[in-house]
């Protein structure tokens, strides 16, 4: 880079090039010359070619700087939107089947939650995206296979999973059963939690009840999650409007190709995520699109 900036055609060629007549040379210039040889350029020295090489190296340096900025940025490869907005939870003797659908109910994904382990929370994410026909066939197969071992039934319909919590024995799942839209930011809808429900994960047949379990359970049930708790499927409520707008536009400006379309979601500001510890048990087990971040405020 030093050599390119020190072009002097009258005396020493490429910034003191050791191969130019009367030149003294330096290490930086020699490095540039080695690069020129590797690119197939002669070191005669042809200034027209050097100008082309200068532009080529400048582009390389720009790309390298962009890569460094991306490595230190807060961006992670989350999807831009949280597609799942409707959830139906089915129960069998051994597991819960969580069926998630997008807003217009055209796509479905599935989580399987093990109910036979009281100590650990084990969740399996089905990587297949189901159509309605495939989903009906799958649920029909599950119903038949469980007809003699505890049955298969629809447990609850909800609008999001707040998270999972464990006290002394076994996990509980907290879900949103009723919501109301309270605001819009552009095309983003902001919802308020109106009602929640809690499901016991561990099957009652194997669950061992600790004498103090009910005390902690009552404390959680006394928490009013309908007073000032908000969420959005498409907008990060843990950042300011200015931050969301500036960061999104800054990323778009990093790419000159207008045909590219990048979907990104920024890491939330965890200190404002009310349910941070509730989603912690599943963050390493499921794709981030299953996580719904709740904030608390007036």
mmCIF file of C-alpha atoms in Angstrom:
data_model
loop_
_atom_site.group_PDB
_atom_site.id
_atom_site.type_symbol
_atom_site.label_atom_id
_atom_site.label_comp_id
_atom_site.label_asym_id
_atom_site.label_seq_id
_atom_site.Cartn_x
_atom_site.Cartn_y
_atom_site.Cartn_z
ATOM 1 C CA UNK A 1 0.000 0.000 0.000
ATOM 2 C CA UNK A 2 2.936 2.363 0.762
ATOM 3 C CA UNK A 3 4.458 1.681 -2.621
ATOM 4 C CA UNK A 4 1.248 2.463 -4.473
ATOM 5 C CA UNK A 5 0.884 5.769 -2.636
ATOM 6 C CA UNK A 6 4.484 6.785 -3.475
ATOM 7 C CA UNK A 7 4.448 6.518 -7.276
ATOM 8 C CA UNK A 8 7.243 8.681 -8.678
ATOM 9 C CA UNK A 9 7.787 8.162 -12.410
ATOM 10 C CA UNK A 10 10.589 10.710 -12.695
ATOM 11 C CA UNK A 11 13.132 9.196 -10.299
ATOM 12 C CA UNK A 12 12.486 5.895 -8.584
ATOM 13 C CA UNK A 13 9.496 4.325 -10.284
ATOM 14 C CA UNK A 14 7.275 2.544 -7.788
ATOM 15 C CA UNK A 15 7.944 4.473 -4.580
ATOM 16 C CA UNK A 16 11.612 3.624 -4.429
ATOM 17 C CA UNK A 17 11.355 0.352 -6.333
ATOM 18 C CA UNK A 18 14.669 -1.561 -5.982
ATOM 19 C CA UNK A 19 14.365 -2.640 -9.624
ATOM 20 C CA UNK A 20 14.074 0.906 -10.987
ATOM 21 C CA UNK A 21 17.143 2.817 -12.128
ATOM 22 C CA UNK A 22 18.648 4.830 -9.279
ATOM 23 C CA UNK A 23 16.170 3.473 -6.740
ATOM 24 C CA UNK A 24 17.068 2.594 -3.154
ATOM 25 C CA UNK A 25 14.032 0.410 -2.403
ATOM 26 C CA UNK A 26 12.284 -0.571 0.859
ATOM 27 C CA UNK A 27 10.604 -3.612 2.358
ATOM 28 C CA UNK A 28 7.051 -2.322 1.842
ATOM 29 C CA UNK A 29 7.679 -1.731 -1.835
ATOM 30 C CA UNK A 30 9.266 -5.172 -2.248
ATOM 31 C CA UNK A 31 6.138 -6.731 -0.732
ATOM 32 C CA UNK A 32 4.015 -4.912 -3.284
ATOM 33 C CA UNK A 33 6.284 -6.122 -6.077
ATOM 34 C CA UNK A 34 5.917 -9.715 -4.957
ATOM 35 C CA UNK A 35 2.166 -9.200 -5.071
ATOM 36 C CA UNK A 36 2.501 -7.815 -8.604
ATOM 37 C CA UNK A 37 4.494 -10.879 -9.683
ATOM 38 C CA UNK A 38 1.862 -13.140 -8.197
ATOM 39 C CA UNK A 39 -0.841 -11.287 -10.139
ATOM 40 C CA UNK A 40 1.107 -11.645 -13.383
ATOM 41 C CA UNK A 41 2.146 -7.981 -13.618
ATOM 42 C CA UNK A 42 5.627 -7.044 -14.808
ATOM 43 C CA UNK A 43 7.757 -4.588 -12.867
ATOM 44 C CA UNK A 44 9.212 -2.732 -15.863
ATOM 45 C CA UNK A 45 7.604 -0.270 -14.733
ATOM 46 C CA UNK A 46 4.335 0.460 -16.627
ATOM 47 C CA UNK A 47 2.464 3.245 -14.807
ATOM 48 C CA UNK A 48 -0.838 2.482 -16.561
ATOM 49 C CA UNK A 49 -0.717 -1.040 -15.211
ATOM 50 C CA UNK A 50 0.310 0.229 -11.800
ATOM 51 C CA UNK A 51 -2.776 2.419 -11.683
ATOM 52 C CA UNK A 52 -4.911 -0.646 -12.397
ATOM 53 C CA UNK A 53 -3.083 -2.598 -9.709
ATOM 54 C CA UNK A 54 -3.507 0.288 -7.294
ATOM 55 C CA UNK A 55 -7.259 0.157 -7.784
ATOM 56 C CA UNK A 56 -7.231 -3.639 -7.441
ATOM 57 C CA UNK A 57 -5.319 -3.496 -4.138
ATOM 58 C CA UNK A 58 -7.540 -0.691 -2.859
ATOM 59 C CA UNK A 59 -10.580 -2.925 -3.438
ATOM 60 C CA UNK A 60 -8.881 -5.787 -1.602
ATOM 61 C CA UNK A 61 -8.149 -3.529 1.364
ATOM 62 C CA UNK A 62 -11.745 -2.299 1.437
ATOM 63 C CA UNK A 63 -13.100 -5.852 1.483
ATOM 64 C CA UNK A 64 -10.645 -6.787 4.217
ATOM 65 C CA UNK A 65 -11.764 -3.833 6.343
ATOM 66 C CA UNK A 66 -15.416 -4.799 5.802
ATOM 67 C CA UNK A 67 -14.652 -8.333 6.996
ATOM 68 C CA UNK A 68 -12.986 -6.987 10.136
ATOM 69 C CA UNK A 69 -15.981 -4.768 10.872
ATOM 70 C CA UNK A 70 -18.351 -7.700 10.473
ATOM 71 C CA UNK A 71 -16.242 -9.855 12.815
ATOM 72 C CA UNK A 72 -16.544 -7.242 15.584
ATOM 73 C CA UNK A 73 -20.185 -6.304 14.932
ATOM 74 C CA UNK A 74 -23.171 -7.411 16.980
ATOM 75 C CA UNK A 75 -24.788 -9.127 14.019
ATOM 76 C CA UNK A 76 -25.568 -12.819 14.236
ATOM 77 C CA UNK A 77 -27.279 -14.966 11.654
ATOM 78 C CA UNK A 78 -30.789 -14.843 13.033
ATOM 79 C CA UNK A 79 -33.680 -14.673 10.578
ATOM 80 C CA UNK A 80 -35.092 -11.187 10.037
ATOM 81 C CA UNK A 81 -38.567 -12.224 11.187
ATOM 82 C CA UNK A 82 -39.884 -14.649 13.756
ATOM 83 C CA UNK A 83 -42.232 -16.572 11.443
ATOM 84 C CA UNK A 84 -44.092 -18.624 14.042
ATOM 85 C CA UNK A 85 -47.153 -16.850 15.428
ATOM 86 C CA UNK A 86 -49.664 -19.652 16.075
ATOM 87 C CA UNK A 87 -48.865 -22.656 18.262
ATOM 88 C CA UNK A 88 -50.846 -25.777 19.025
ATOM 89 C CA UNK A 89 -49.527 -28.134 21.682
ATOM 90 C CA UNK A 90 -50.515 -31.809 21.619
ATOM 91 C CA UNK A 91 -49.818 -34.226 24.438
ATOM 92 C CA UNK A 92 -48.920 -37.892 24.558
ATOM 93 C CA UNK A 93 -47.747 -40.034 27.440
ATOM 94 C CA UNK A 94 -44.090 -39.563 26.511
ATOM 95 C CA UNK A 95 -43.869 -36.096 25.003
ATOM 96 C CA UNK A 96 -45.436 -32.823 23.989
ATOM 97 C CA UNK A 97 -45.703 -32.064 20.274
ATOM 98 C CA UNK A 98 -45.511 -28.301 19.612
ATOM 99 C CA UNK A 99 -46.851 -27.380 16.160
ATOM 100 C CA UNK A 100 -45.886 -23.851 15.085
ATOM 101 C CA UNK A 101 -47.440 -22.038 12.121
ATOM 102 C CA UNK A 102 -46.658 -18.768 10.404
ATOM 103 C CA UNK A 103 -49.085 -15.836 10.288
ATOM 104 C CA UNK A 104 -51.188 -17.124 7.387
ATOM 105 C CA UNK A 105 -50.846 -20.753 8.578
ATOM 106 C CA UNK A 106 -49.233 -21.904 5.324
ATOM 107 C CA UNK A 107 -46.060 -23.361 6.877
ATOM 108 C CA UNK A 108 -45.562 -25.589 9.913
ATOM 109 C CA UNK A 109 -42.646 -26.696 12.049
ATOM 110 C CA UNK A 110 -42.519 -29.050 15.016
ATOM 111 C CA UNK A 111 -40.808 -29.332 18.391
ATOM 112 C CA UNK A 112 -40.852 -32.524 20.436
ATOM 113 C CA UNK A 113 -40.468 -32.132 24.209
ATOM 114 C CA UNK A 114 -39.595 -35.208 26.239
ATOM 115 C CA UNK A 115 -41.859 -35.755 29.274
ATOM 116 C CA UNK A 116 -40.112 -38.815 30.723
ATOM 117 C CA UNK A 117 -37.072 -37.087 32.244
ATOM 118 C CA UNK A 118 -37.693 -35.125 35.412
ATOM 119 C CA UNK A 119 -34.137 -33.818 35.746
ATOM 120 C CA UNK A 120 -33.306 -32.568 32.248
ATOM 121 C CA UNK A 121 -35.203 -30.618 29.598
ATOM 122 C CA UNK A 122 -34.787 -32.416 26.279
ATOM 123 C CA UNK A 123 -36.194 -30.795 23.136
ATOM 124 C CA UNK A 124 -35.870 -32.063 19.575
ATOM 125 C CA UNK A 125 -36.508 -29.737 16.650
ATOM 126 C CA UNK A 126 -37.866 -31.393 13.520
ATOM 127 C CA UNK A 127 -35.906 -29.914 10.607
ATOM 128 C CA UNK A 128 -38.652 -30.592 8.073
ATOM 129 C CA UNK A 129 -41.091 -27.834 7.109
ATOM 130 C CA UNK A 130 -44.549 -29.387 6.805
ATOM 131 C CA UNK A 131 -47.455 -28.544 4.571
ATOM 132 C CA UNK A 132 -51.006 -28.883 5.923
ATOM 133 C CA UNK A 133 -51.420 -32.258 4.254
ATOM 134 C CA UNK A 134 -48.150 -33.567 5.660
ATOM 135 C CA UNK A 135 -49.030 -32.240 9.110
ATOM 136 C CA UNK A 136 -52.399 -34.006 9.154
ATOM 137 C CA UNK A 137 -50.733 -37.242 8.102
ATOM 138 C CA UNK A 138 -48.072 -36.914 10.789
ATOM 139 C CA UNK A 139 -50.558 -36.133 13.560
ATOM 140 C CA UNK A 140 -52.735 -39.021 12.424
ATOM 141 C CA UNK A 141 -49.772 -41.388 12.629
ATOM 142 C CA UNK A 142 -48.873 -40.132 16.109
ATOM 143 C CA UNK A 143 -52.469 -40.547 17.273
ATOM 144 C CA UNK A 144 -52.628 -44.147 16.053
ATOM 145 C CA UNK A 145 -49.274 -45.089 17.558
ATOM 146 C CA UNK A 146 -50.288 -43.653 20.956
ATOM 147 C CA UNK A 147 -53.842 -44.996 21.092
ATOM 148 C CA UNK A 148 -52.863 -47.770 23.503
ATOM 149 C CA UNK A 149 -50.242 -45.935 25.544
ATOM 150 C CA UNK A 150 -51.901 -42.902 27.065
ATOM 151 C CA UNK A 151 -53.621 -41.463 24.022
ATOM 152 C CA UNK A 152 -53.085 -38.308 22.002
ATOM 153 C CA UNK A 153 -54.916 -35.035 22.599
ATOM 154 C CA UNK A 154 -54.793 -31.334 21.854
ATOM 155 C CA UNK A 155 -53.586 -29.614 25.019
ATOM 156 C CA UNK A 156 -53.649 -25.886 24.275
ATOM 157 C CA UNK A 157 -53.481 -23.217 21.558
ATOM 158 C CA UNK A 158 -51.140 -20.281 22.139
ATOM 159 C CA UNK A 159 -49.297 -17.393 20.484
ATOM 160 C CA UNK A 160 -45.780 -17.901 21.730
ATOM 161 C CA UNK A 161 -43.528 -19.681 24.205
ATOM 162 C CA UNK A 162 -42.271 -17.378 26.952
ATOM 163 C CA UNK A 163 -39.857 -19.987 28.265
ATOM 164 C CA UNK A 164 -39.190 -22.826 30.674
ATOM 165 C CA UNK A 165 -38.570 -22.844 34.421
ATOM 166 C CA UNK A 166 -37.572 -25.452 36.971
ATOM 167 C CA UNK A 167 -37.871 -25.200 40.737
ATOM 168 C CA UNK A 168 -37.119 -28.355 42.698
ATOM 169 C CA UNK A 169 -38.641 -31.118 40.571
ATOM 170 C CA UNK A 170 -39.260 -30.993 36.826
ATOM 171 C CA UNK A 171 -39.739 -28.239 34.268
ATOM 172 C CA UNK A 172 -42.746 -26.051 33.450
ATOM 173 C CA UNK A 173 -43.491 -24.348 30.120
ATOM 174 C CA UNK A 174 -45.036 -20.863 30.113
ATOM 175 C CA UNK A 175 -47.013 -19.841 27.016
ATOM 176 C CA UNK A 176 -49.052 -16.860 25.800
ATOM 177 C CA UNK A 177 -52.701 -17.825 25.372
ATOM 178 C CA UNK A 178 -54.166 -14.384 24.636
ATOM 179 C CA UNK A 179 -52.643 -11.236 23.140
ATOM 180 C CA UNK A 180 -53.796 -7.821 21.956
ATOM 181 C CA UNK A 181 -52.218 -5.467 19.443
ATOM 182 C CA UNK A 182 -51.367 -2.164 21.108
ATOM 183 C CA UNK A 183 -49.154 -0.388 18.564
ATOM 184 C CA UNK A 184 -47.535 -0.443 15.127
ATOM 185 C CA UNK A 185 -44.070 0.713 14.083
ATOM 186 C CA UNK A 186 -44.165 0.764 10.298
ATOM 187 C CA UNK A 187 -45.336 -2.701 9.318
ATOM 188 C CA UNK A 188 -44.296 -4.146 12.706
ATOM 189 C CA UNK A 189 -47.083 -5.091 15.117
ATOM 190 C CA UNK A 190 -46.500 -4.709 18.852
ATOM 191 C CA UNK A 191 -48.502 -6.974 21.169
ATOM 192 C CA UNK A 192 -49.371 -6.950 24.853
ATOM 193 C CA UNK A 193 -49.711 -10.179 26.796
ATOM 194 C CA UNK A 194 -53.290 -10.577 28.002
ATOM 195 C CA UNK A 195 -53.264 -14.131 29.344
ATOM 196 C CA UNK A 196 -50.752 -16.915 29.968
ATOM 197 C CA UNK A 197 -50.780 -20.585 30.909
ATOM 198 C CA UNK A 198 -48.276 -22.955 32.449
ATOM 199 C CA UNK A 199 -47.861 -26.610 31.472
ATOM 200 C CA UNK A 200 -46.119 -29.262 33.543
ATOM 201 C CA UNK A 201 -43.569 -30.978 31.327
ATOM 202 C CA UNK A 202 -42.910 -34.135 33.350
ATOM 203 C CA UNK A 203 -45.559 -36.831 33.063
ATOM 204 C CA UNK A 204 -47.568 -37.141 36.275
ATOM 205 C CA UNK A 205 -46.989 -40.907 36.319
ATOM 206 C CA UNK A 206 -43.281 -40.507 37.009
ATOM 207 C CA UNK A 207 -43.106 -37.091 38.668
ATOM 208 C CA UNK A 208 -41.902 -37.015 42.252
ATOM 209 C CA UNK A 209 -43.373 -34.114 44.176
ATOM 210 C CA UNK A 210 -41.052 -32.208 46.473
ATOM 211 C CA UNK A 211 -42.848 -30.894 49.590
ATOM 212 C CA UNK A 212 -41.730 -27.306 48.849
ATOM 213 C CA UNK A 213 -42.552 -27.397 45.131
ATOM 214 C CA UNK A 214 -46.037 -25.940 45.579
ATOM 215 C CA UNK A 215 -44.645 -22.918 47.438
ATOM 216 C CA UNK A 216 -42.472 -21.860 44.511
ATOM 217 C CA UNK A 217 -45.203 -22.702 42.051
ATOM 218 C CA UNK A 218 -47.657 -20.386 43.814
ATOM 219 C CA UNK A 219 -45.100 -17.586 43.791
ATOM 220 C CA UNK A 220 -44.806 -17.872 40.009
ATOM 221 C CA UNK A 221 -48.552 -18.074 39.519
ATOM 222 C CA UNK A 222 -48.995 -14.878 41.554
ATOM 223 C CA UNK A 223 -46.837 -12.996 39.053
ATOM 224 C CA UNK A 224 -49.124 -10.942 36.828
ATOM 225 C CA UNK A 225 -47.770 -11.316 33.288
ATOM 226 C CA UNK A 226 -50.658 -9.302 31.869
ATOM 227 C CA UNK A 227 -49.505 -5.999 33.348
ATOM 228 C CA UNK A 228 -47.046 -4.226 31.069
ATOM 229 C CA UNK A 229 -45.474 -7.144 29.206
ATOM 230 C CA UNK A 230 -44.955 -6.671 25.460
ATOM 231 C CA UNK A 231 -43.485 -8.500 22.476
ATOM 232 C CA UNK A 232 -43.249 -8.423 18.701
ATOM 233 C CA UNK A 233 -42.617 -11.170 16.178
ATOM 234 C CA UNK A 234 -40.822 -8.849 13.744
ATOM 235 C CA UNK A 235 -39.375 -5.917 15.713
ATOM 236 C CA UNK A 236 -36.622 -5.815 18.327
ATOM 237 C CA UNK A 237 -38.155 -4.021 21.298
ATOM 238 C CA UNK A 238 -34.902 -4.226 23.295
ATOM 239 C CA UNK A 239 -33.266 -1.558 21.103
ATOM 240 C CA UNK A 240 -34.272 2.029 20.396
ATOM 241 C CA UNK A 241 -35.955 3.032 17.167
ATOM 242 C CA UNK A 242 -32.843 5.022 16.210
ATOM 243 C CA UNK A 243 -30.588 2.016 16.724
ATOM 244 C CA UNK A 244 -32.782 -0.332 14.716
ATOM 245 C CA UNK A 245 -33.102 2.125 11.838
ATOM 246 C CA UNK A 246 -29.439 3.169 11.658
ATOM 247 C CA UNK A 247 -27.990 -0.326 12.020
ATOM 248 C CA UNK A 248 -30.222 -1.809 9.333
ATOM 249 C CA UNK A 249 -29.360 0.938 6.861
ATOM 250 C CA UNK A 250 -25.657 0.758 7.703
ATOM 251 C CA UNK A 251 -25.606 -2.908 6.770
ATOM 252 C CA UNK A 252 -27.420 -2.267 3.499
ATOM 253 C CA UNK A 253 -24.828 0.366 2.566
ATOM 254 C CA UNK A 254 -22.002 -2.162 2.898
ATOM 255 C CA UNK A 255 -23.106 -3.890 -0.301
ATOM 256 C CA UNK A 256 -22.973 -2.317 -3.738
ATOM 257 C CA UNK A 257 -24.936 -5.059 -5.481
ATOM 258 C CA UNK A 258 -28.560 -3.915 -5.405
ATOM 259 C CA UNK A 259 -29.757 -7.409 -6.335
ATOM 260 C CA UNK A 260 -28.583 -8.846 -3.014
ATOM 261 C CA UNK A 261 -31.177 -9.229 -0.269
ATOM 262 C CA UNK A 262 -29.872 -9.804 3.252
ATOM 263 C CA UNK A 263 -32.038 -10.757 6.200
ATOM 264 C CA UNK A 264 -30.459 -10.135 9.607
ATOM 265 C CA UNK A 265 -31.517 -9.779 13.179
ATOM 266 C CA UNK A 266 -29.346 -8.154 15.799
ATOM 267 C CA UNK A 267 -28.534 -9.612 19.169
ATOM 268 C CA UNK A 268 -31.086 -8.300 21.655
ATOM 269 C CA UNK A 269 -30.010 -6.098 24.532
ATOM 270 C CA UNK A 270 -30.268 -8.884 27.071
ATOM 271 C CA UNK A 271 -30.647 -6.623 30.095
ATOM 272 C CA UNK A 272 -34.051 -5.589 28.687
ATOM 273 C CA UNK A 273 -35.185 -9.130 27.848
ATOM 274 C CA UNK A 274 -37.479 -9.977 30.758
ATOM 275 C CA UNK A 275 -37.548 -13.693 29.939
ATOM 276 C CA UNK A 276 -33.795 -14.071 29.367
ATOM 277 C CA UNK A 277 -33.433 -16.798 31.980
ATOM 278 C CA UNK A 278 -36.633 -18.504 30.881
ATOM 279 C CA UNK A 279 -35.331 -19.022 27.322
ATOM 280 C CA UNK A 280 -31.841 -19.992 28.509
ATOM 281 C CA UNK A 281 -32.668 -23.741 28.840
ATOM 282 C CA UNK A 282 -33.593 -23.979 25.137
ATOM 283 C CA UNK A 283 -31.250 -21.482 23.446
ATOM 284 C CA UNK A 284 -28.738 -24.218 22.647
ATOM 285 C CA UNK A 285 -31.395 -26.746 21.588
ATOM 286 C CA UNK A 286 -33.542 -24.880 19.053
ATOM 287 C CA UNK A 287 -33.213 -22.399 16.225
ATOM 288 C CA UNK A 288 -33.429 -18.725 17.355
ATOM 289 C CA UNK A 289 -36.707 -18.275 15.446
ATOM 290 C CA UNK A 290 -38.443 -20.189 18.273
ATOM 291 C CA UNK A 291 -37.328 -17.599 20.840
ATOM 292 C CA UNK A 292 -39.742 -14.808 21.686
ATOM 293 C CA UNK A 293 -38.266 -11.902 23.648
ATOM 294 C CA UNK A 294 -40.542 -10.217 26.181
ATOM 295 C CA UNK A 295 -40.014 -6.745 27.627
ATOM 296 C CA UNK A 296 -41.646 -5.208 30.680
ATOM 297 C CA UNK A 297 -42.607 -1.549 30.899
ATOM 298 C CA UNK A 298 -45.402 0.977 31.125
#
